[in-house]
PDB file of C-alpha atoms in Angstrom:
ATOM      1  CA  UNK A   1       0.000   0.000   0.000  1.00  0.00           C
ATOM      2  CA  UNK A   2       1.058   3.423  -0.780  1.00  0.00           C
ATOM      3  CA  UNK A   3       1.961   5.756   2.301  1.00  0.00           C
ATOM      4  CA  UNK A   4       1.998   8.833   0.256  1.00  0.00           C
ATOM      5  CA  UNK A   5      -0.601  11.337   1.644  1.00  0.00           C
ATOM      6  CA  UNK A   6      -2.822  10.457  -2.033  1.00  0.00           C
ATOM      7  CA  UNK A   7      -3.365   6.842  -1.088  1.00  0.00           C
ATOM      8  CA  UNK A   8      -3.546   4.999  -4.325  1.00  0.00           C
ATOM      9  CA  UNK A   9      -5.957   2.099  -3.426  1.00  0.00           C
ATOM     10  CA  UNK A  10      -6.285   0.498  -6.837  1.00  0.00           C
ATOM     11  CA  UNK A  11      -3.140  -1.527  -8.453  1.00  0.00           C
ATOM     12  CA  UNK A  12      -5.087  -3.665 -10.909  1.00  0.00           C
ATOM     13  CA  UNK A  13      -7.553  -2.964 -13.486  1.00  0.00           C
ATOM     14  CA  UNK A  14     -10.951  -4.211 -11.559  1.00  0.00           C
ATOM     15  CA  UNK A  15     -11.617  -1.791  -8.979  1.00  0.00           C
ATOM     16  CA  UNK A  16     -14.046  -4.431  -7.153  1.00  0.00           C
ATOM     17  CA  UNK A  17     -11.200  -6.062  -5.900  1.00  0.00           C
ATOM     18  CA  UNK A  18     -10.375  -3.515  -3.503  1.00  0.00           C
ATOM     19  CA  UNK A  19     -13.176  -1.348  -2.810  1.00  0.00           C
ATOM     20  CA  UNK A  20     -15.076  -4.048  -1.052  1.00  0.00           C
ATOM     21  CA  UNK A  21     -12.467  -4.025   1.931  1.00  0.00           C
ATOM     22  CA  UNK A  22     -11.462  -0.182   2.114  1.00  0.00           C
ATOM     23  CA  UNK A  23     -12.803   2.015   4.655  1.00  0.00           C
ATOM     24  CA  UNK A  24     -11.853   5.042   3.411  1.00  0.00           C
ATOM     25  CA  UNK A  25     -13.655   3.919   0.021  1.00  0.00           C
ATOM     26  CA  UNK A  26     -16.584   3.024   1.639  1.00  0.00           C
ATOM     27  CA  UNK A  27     -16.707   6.236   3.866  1.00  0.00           C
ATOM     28  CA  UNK A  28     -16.521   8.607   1.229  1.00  0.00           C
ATOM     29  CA  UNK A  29     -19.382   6.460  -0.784  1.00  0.00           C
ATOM     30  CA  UNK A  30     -21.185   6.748   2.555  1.00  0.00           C
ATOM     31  CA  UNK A  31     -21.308  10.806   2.483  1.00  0.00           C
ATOM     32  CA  UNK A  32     -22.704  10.555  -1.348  1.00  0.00           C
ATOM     33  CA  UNK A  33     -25.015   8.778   0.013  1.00  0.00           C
ATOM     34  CA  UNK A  34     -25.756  11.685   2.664  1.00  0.00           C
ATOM     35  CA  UNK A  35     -25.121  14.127  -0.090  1.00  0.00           C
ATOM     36  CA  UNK A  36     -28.101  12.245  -2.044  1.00  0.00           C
ATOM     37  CA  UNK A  37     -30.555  12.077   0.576  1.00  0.00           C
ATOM     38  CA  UNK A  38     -30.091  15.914   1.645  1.00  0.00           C
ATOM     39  CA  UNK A  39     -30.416  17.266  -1.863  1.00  0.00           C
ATOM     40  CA  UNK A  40     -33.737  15.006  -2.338  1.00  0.00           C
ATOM     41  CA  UNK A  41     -34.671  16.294   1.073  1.00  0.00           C
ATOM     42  CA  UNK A  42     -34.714  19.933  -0.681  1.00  0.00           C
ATOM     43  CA  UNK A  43     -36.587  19.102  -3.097  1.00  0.00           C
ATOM     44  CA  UNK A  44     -39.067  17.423  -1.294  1.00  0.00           C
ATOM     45  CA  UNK A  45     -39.858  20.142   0.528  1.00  0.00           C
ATOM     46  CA  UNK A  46     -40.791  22.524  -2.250  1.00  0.00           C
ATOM     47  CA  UNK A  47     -42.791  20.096  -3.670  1.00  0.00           C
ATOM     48  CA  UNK A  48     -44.829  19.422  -0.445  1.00  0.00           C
ATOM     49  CA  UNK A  49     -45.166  23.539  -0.281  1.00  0.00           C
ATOM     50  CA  UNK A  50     -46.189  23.660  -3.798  1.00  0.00           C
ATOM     51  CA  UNK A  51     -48.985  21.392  -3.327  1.00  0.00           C
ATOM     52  CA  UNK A  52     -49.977  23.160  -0.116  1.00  0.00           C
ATOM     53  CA  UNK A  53     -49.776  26.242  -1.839  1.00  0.00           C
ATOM     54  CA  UNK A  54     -51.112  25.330  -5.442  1.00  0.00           C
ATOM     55  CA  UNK A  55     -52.799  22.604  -4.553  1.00  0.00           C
ATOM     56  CA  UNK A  56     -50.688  20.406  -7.236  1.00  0.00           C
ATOM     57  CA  UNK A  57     -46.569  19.130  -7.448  1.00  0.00           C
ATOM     58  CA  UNK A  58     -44.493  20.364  -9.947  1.00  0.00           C
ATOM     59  CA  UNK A  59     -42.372  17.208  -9.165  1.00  0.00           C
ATOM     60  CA  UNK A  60     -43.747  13.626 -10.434  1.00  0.00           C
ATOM     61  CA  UNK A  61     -40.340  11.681  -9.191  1.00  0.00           C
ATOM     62  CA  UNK A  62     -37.029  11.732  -8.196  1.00  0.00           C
ATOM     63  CA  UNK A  63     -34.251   9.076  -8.936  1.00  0.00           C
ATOM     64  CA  UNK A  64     -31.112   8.857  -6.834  1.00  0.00           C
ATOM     65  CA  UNK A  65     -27.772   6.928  -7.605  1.00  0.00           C
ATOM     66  CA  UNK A  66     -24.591   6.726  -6.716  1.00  0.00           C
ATOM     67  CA  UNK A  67     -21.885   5.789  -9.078  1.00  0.00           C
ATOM     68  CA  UNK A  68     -20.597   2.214  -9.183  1.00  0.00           C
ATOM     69  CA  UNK A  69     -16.682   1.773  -8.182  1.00  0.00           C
ATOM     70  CA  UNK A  70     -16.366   0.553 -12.096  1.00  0.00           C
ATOM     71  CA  UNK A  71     -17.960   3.592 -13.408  1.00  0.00           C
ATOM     72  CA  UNK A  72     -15.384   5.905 -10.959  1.00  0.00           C
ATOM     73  CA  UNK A  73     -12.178   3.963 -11.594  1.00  0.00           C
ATOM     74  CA  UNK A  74     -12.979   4.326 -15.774  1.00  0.00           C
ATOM     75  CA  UNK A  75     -13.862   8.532 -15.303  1.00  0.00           C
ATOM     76  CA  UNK A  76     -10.805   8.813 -13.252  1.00  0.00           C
ATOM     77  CA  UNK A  77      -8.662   6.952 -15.593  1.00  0.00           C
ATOM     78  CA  UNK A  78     -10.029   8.853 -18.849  1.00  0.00           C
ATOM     79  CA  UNK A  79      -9.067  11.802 -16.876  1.00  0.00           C
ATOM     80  CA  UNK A  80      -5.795  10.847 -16.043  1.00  0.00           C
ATOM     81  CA  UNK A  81      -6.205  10.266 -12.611  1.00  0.00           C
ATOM     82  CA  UNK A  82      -5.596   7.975 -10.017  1.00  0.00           C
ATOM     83  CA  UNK A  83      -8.054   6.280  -8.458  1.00  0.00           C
ATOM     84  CA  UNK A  84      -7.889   8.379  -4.662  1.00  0.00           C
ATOM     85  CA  UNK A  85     -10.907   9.984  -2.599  1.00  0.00           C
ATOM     86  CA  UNK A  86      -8.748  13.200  -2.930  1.00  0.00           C
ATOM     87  CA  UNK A  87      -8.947  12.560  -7.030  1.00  0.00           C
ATOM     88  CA  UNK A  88     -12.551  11.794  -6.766  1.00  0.00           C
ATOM     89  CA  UNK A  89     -13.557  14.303  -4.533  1.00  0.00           C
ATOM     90  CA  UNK A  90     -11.909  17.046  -6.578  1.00  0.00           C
ATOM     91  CA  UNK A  91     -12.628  16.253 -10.455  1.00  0.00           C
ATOM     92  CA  UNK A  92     -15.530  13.952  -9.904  1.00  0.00           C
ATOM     93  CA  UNK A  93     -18.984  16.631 -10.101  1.00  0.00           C
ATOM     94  CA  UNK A  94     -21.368  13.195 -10.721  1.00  0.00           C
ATOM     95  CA  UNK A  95     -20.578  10.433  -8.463  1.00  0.00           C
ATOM     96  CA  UNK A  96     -23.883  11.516  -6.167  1.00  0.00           C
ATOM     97  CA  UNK A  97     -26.448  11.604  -8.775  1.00  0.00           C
ATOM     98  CA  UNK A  98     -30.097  13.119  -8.500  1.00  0.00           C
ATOM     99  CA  UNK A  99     -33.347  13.265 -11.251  1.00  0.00           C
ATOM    100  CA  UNK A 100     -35.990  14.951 -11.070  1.00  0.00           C
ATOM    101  CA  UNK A 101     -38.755  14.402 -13.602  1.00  0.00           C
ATOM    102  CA  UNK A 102     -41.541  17.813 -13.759  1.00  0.00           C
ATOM    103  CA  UNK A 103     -44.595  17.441 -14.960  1.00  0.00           C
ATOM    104  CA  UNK A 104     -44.307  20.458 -17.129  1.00  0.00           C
ATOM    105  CA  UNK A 105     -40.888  22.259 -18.697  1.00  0.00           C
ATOM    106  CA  UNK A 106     -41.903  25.616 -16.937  1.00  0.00           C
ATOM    107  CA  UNK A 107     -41.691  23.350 -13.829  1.00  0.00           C
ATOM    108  CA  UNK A 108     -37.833  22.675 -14.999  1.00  0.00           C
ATOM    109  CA  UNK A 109     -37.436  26.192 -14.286  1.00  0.00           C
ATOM    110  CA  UNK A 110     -38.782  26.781 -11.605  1.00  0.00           C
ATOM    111  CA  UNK A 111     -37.572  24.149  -9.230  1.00  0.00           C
ATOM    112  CA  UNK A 112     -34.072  24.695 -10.523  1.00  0.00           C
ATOM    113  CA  UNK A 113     -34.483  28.627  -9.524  1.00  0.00           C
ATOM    114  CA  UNK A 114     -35.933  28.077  -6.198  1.00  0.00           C
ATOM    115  CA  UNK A 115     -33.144  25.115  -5.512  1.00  0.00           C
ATOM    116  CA  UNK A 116     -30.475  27.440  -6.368  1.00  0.00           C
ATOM    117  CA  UNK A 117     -32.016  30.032  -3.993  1.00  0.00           C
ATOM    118  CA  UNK A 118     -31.212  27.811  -1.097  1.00  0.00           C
ATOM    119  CA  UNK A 119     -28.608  29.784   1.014  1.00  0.00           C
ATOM    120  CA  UNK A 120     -26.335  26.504   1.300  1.00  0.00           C
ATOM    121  CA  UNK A 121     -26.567  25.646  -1.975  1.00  0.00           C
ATOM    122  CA  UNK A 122     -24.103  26.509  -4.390  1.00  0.00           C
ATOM    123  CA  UNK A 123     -24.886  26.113  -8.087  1.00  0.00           C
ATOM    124  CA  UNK A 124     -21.471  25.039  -9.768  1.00  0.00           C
ATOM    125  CA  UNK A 125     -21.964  24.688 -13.216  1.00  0.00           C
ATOM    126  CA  UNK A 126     -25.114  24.718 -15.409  1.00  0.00           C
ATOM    127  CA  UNK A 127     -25.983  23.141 -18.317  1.00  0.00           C
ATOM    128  CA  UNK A 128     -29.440  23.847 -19.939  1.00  0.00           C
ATOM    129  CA  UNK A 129     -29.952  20.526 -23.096  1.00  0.00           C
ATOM    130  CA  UNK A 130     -33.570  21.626 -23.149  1.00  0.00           C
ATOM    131  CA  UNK A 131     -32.771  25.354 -24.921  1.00  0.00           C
ATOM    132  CA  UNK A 132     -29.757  23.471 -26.387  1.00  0.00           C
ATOM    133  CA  UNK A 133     -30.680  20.152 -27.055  1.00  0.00           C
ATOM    134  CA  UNK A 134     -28.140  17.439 -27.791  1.00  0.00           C
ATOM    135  CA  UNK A 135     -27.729  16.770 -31.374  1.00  0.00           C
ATOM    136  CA  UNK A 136     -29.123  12.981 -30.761  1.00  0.00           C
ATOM    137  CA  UNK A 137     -32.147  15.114 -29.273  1.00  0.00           C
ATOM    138  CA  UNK A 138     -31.652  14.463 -25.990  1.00  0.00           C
ATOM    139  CA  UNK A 139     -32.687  17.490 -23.404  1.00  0.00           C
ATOM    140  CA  UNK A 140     -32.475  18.041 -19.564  1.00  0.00           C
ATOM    141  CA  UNK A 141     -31.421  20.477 -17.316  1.00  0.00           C
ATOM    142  CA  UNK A 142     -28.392  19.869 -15.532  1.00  0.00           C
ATOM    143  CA  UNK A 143     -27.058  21.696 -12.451  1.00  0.00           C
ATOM    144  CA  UNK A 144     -23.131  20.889 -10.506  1.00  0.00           C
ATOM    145  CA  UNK A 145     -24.266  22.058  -6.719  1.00  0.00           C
ATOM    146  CA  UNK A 146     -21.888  22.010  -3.865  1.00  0.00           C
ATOM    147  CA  UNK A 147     -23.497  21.815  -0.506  1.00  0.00           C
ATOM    148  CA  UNK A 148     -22.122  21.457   3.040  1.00  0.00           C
ATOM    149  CA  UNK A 149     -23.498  18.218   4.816  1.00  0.00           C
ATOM    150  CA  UNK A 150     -22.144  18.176   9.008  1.00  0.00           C
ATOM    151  CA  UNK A 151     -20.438  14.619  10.296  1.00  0.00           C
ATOM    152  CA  UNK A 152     -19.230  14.460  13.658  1.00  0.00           C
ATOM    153  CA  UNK A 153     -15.462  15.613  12.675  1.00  0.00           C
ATOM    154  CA  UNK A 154     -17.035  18.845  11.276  1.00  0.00           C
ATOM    155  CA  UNK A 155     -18.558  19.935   7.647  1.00  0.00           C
ATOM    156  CA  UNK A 156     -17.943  18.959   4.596  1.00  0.00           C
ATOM    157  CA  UNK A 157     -18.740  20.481   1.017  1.00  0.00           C
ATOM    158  CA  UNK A 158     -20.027  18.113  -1.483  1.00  0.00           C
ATOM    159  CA  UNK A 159     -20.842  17.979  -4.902  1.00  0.00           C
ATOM    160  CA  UNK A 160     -23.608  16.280  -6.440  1.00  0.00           C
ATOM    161  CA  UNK A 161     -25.654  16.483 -10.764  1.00  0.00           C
ATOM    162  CA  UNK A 162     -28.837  17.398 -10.146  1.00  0.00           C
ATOM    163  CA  UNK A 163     -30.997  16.257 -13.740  1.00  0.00           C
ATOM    164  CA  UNK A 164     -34.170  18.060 -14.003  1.00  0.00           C
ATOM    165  CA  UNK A 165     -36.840  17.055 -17.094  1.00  0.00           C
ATOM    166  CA  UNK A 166     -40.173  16.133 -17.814  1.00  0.00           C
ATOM    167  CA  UNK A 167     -41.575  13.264 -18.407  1.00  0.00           C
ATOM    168  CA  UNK A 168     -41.188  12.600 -22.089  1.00  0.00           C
ATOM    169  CA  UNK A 169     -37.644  13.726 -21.877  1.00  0.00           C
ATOM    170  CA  UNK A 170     -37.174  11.241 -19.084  1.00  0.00           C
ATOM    171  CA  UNK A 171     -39.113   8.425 -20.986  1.00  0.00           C
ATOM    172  CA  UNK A 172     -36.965   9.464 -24.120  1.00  0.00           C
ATOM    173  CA  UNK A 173     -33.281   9.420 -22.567  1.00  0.00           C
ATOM    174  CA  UNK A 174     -34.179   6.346 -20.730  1.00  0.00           C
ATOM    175  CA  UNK A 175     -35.085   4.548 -23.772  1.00  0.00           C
ATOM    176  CA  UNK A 176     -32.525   5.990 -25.990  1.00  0.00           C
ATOM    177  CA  UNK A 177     -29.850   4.764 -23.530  1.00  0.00           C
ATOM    178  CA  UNK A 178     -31.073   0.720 -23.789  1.00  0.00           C
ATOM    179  CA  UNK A 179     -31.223   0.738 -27.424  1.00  0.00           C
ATOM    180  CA  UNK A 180     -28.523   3.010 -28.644  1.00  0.00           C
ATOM    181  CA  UNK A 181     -25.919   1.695 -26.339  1.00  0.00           C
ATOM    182  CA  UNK A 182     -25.909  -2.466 -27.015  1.00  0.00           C
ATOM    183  CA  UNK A 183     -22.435  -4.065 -27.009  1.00  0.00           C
ATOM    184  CA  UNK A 184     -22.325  -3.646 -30.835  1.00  0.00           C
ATOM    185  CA  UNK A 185     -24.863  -1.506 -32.221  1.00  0.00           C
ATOM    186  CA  UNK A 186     -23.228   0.864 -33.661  1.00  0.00           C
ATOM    187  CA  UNK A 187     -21.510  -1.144 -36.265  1.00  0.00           C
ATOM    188  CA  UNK A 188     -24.878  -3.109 -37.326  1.00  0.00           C
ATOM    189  CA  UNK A 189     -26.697  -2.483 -40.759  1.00  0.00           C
ATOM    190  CA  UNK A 190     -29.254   0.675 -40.621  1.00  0.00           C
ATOM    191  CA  UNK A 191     -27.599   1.589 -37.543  1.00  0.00           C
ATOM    192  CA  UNK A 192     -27.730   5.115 -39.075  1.00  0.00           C
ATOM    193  CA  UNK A 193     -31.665   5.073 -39.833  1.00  0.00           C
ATOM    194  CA  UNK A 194     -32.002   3.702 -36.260  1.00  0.00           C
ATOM    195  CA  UNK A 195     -30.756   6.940 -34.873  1.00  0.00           C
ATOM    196  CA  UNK A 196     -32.262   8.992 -37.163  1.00  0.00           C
ATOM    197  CA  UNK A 197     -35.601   6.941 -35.930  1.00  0.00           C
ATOM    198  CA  UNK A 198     -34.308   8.038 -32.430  1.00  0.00           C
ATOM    199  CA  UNK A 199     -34.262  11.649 -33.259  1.00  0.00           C
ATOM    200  CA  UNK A 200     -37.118  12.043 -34.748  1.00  0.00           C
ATOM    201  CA  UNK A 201     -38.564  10.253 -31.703  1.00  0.00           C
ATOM    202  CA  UNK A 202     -36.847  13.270 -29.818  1.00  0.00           C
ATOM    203  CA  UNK A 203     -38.784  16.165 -31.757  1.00  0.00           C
ATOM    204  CA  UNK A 204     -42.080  14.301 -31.427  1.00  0.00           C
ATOM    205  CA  UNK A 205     -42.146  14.336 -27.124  1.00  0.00           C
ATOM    206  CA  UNK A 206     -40.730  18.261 -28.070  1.00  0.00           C
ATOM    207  CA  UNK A 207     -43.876  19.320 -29.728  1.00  0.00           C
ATOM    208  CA  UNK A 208     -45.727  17.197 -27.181  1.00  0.00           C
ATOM    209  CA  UNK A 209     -43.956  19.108 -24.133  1.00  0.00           C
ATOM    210  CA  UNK A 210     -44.372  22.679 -25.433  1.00  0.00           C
ATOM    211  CA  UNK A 211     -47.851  21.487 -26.397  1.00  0.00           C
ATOM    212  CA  UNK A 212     -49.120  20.573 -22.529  1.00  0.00           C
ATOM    213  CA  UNK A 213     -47.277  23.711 -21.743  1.00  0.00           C
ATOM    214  CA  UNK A 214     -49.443  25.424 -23.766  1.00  0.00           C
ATOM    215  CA  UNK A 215     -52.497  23.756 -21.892  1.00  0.00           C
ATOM    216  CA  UNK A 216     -51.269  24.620 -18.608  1.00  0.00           C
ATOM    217  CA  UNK A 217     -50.726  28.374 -19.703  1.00  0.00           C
ATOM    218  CA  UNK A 218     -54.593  28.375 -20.947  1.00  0.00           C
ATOM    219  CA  UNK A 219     -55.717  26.657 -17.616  1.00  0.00           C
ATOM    220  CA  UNK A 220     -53.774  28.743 -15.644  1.00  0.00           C
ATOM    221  CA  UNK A 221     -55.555  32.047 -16.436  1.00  0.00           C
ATOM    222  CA  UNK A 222     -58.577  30.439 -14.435  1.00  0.00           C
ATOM    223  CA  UNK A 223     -56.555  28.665 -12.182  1.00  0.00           C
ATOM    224  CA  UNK A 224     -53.375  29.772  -9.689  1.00  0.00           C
ATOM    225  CA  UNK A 225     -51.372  26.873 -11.156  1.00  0.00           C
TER     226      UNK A 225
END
């Protein structure tokens, strides 16, 4: 073992075979996980207000994850890095990972605005794929947030993606991801029409979107929604 002050805990190519039996792996996984649930905590707060408030939730789910020790070790290594907590902790922005699926893309909006309005939260980096969409057509709206979470030797800042997105998008990306991403596919006959089929897919929930968004707007000239 390395005695360097970056311990190096992974000699071999299969980061399983350590992770299982390192503490300070599995402590740092640990405050993800305590990353995750405080962020969702947020967020389940201004939904429960909203539908005190407006008698309706601008949030339909949220998703949590944390990333696997296989999907760490490969980031880091792409990045040139070795596989530390200090390395992950300081060029890793997705290991804790939260989605949020909205009913509505003004609901995007708005929940990302009143999340970033939190006094401890600290909006990092912000990328909006629903005014720039993805030339495969995918869309969300993706926020870096830092946000200090207390342990008994003090607090710590941590970083976690929060995806925002409505439904369709969600049902889109989801989909997208199982087909276009088989061990293979992309050298397969019609592989090209398949993601032109995928796109096209793409503008179809877009014209769906902005047209419920267009329903709410009419309904909400009668109603505070």
């Amino acid at each position: 073992m390395n005695n360097n002050n970056q311990e190096t805990w992974l000699a071999t190519p299969d980061p399983r075979l350590f992770v299982s039996n390192t503490a300070k792996f599995n402590e740092l996984m640990m405050k993800y996980r305590c990353t995750v649930r405080e962020v969702q905590t947020k967020l389940e707060v201004l939904n429960d207000e909203f539908s005190v408030e407006y008698q309706r939730n601008p949030i339909s789910f949220i998703k949590t994850r944390i990333k696997s020790p296989e999907s760490i070790y490969k980031k880091l290594q792409k990045l040139g890095y070795d596989f530390t907590a200090e390395n992950i902790l300081n060029h890793l922005n997705d290991v804790a990972g939260i989605r949020v699926v909205c009913a509505f893309i003004d609901d995007i909006y708005t929940v990302a605005d009143l999340l970033a309005g939190q006094d401890d939260i600290k909006v990092l980096q912000v990328k909006d794929y629903i005014k720039n969409p993805k030339p495969n057509g995918y869309r969300s709206y993706h926020m870096i947030v830092e946000i200090p979470i207390f342990f008994s030797e003090g607090k710590t800042p941590m970083r976690a993606e929060v995806q925002i997105r409505t439904n369709g998008m969600d049902f889109w990306a989801t989909l997208e991801h199982q087909l276009r991403y088989k061990k293979g596919l992309e050298e397969m006959d019609g592989y090209e029409d398949i993601s032109e089929e995928l796109t096209k897919c793409a503008i179809e929930l877009i014209e769906m979107d902005n047209e419920m968004q267009g329903i709410k707007n009419k309904i909400g000239r009668f109603y505070n929604i």
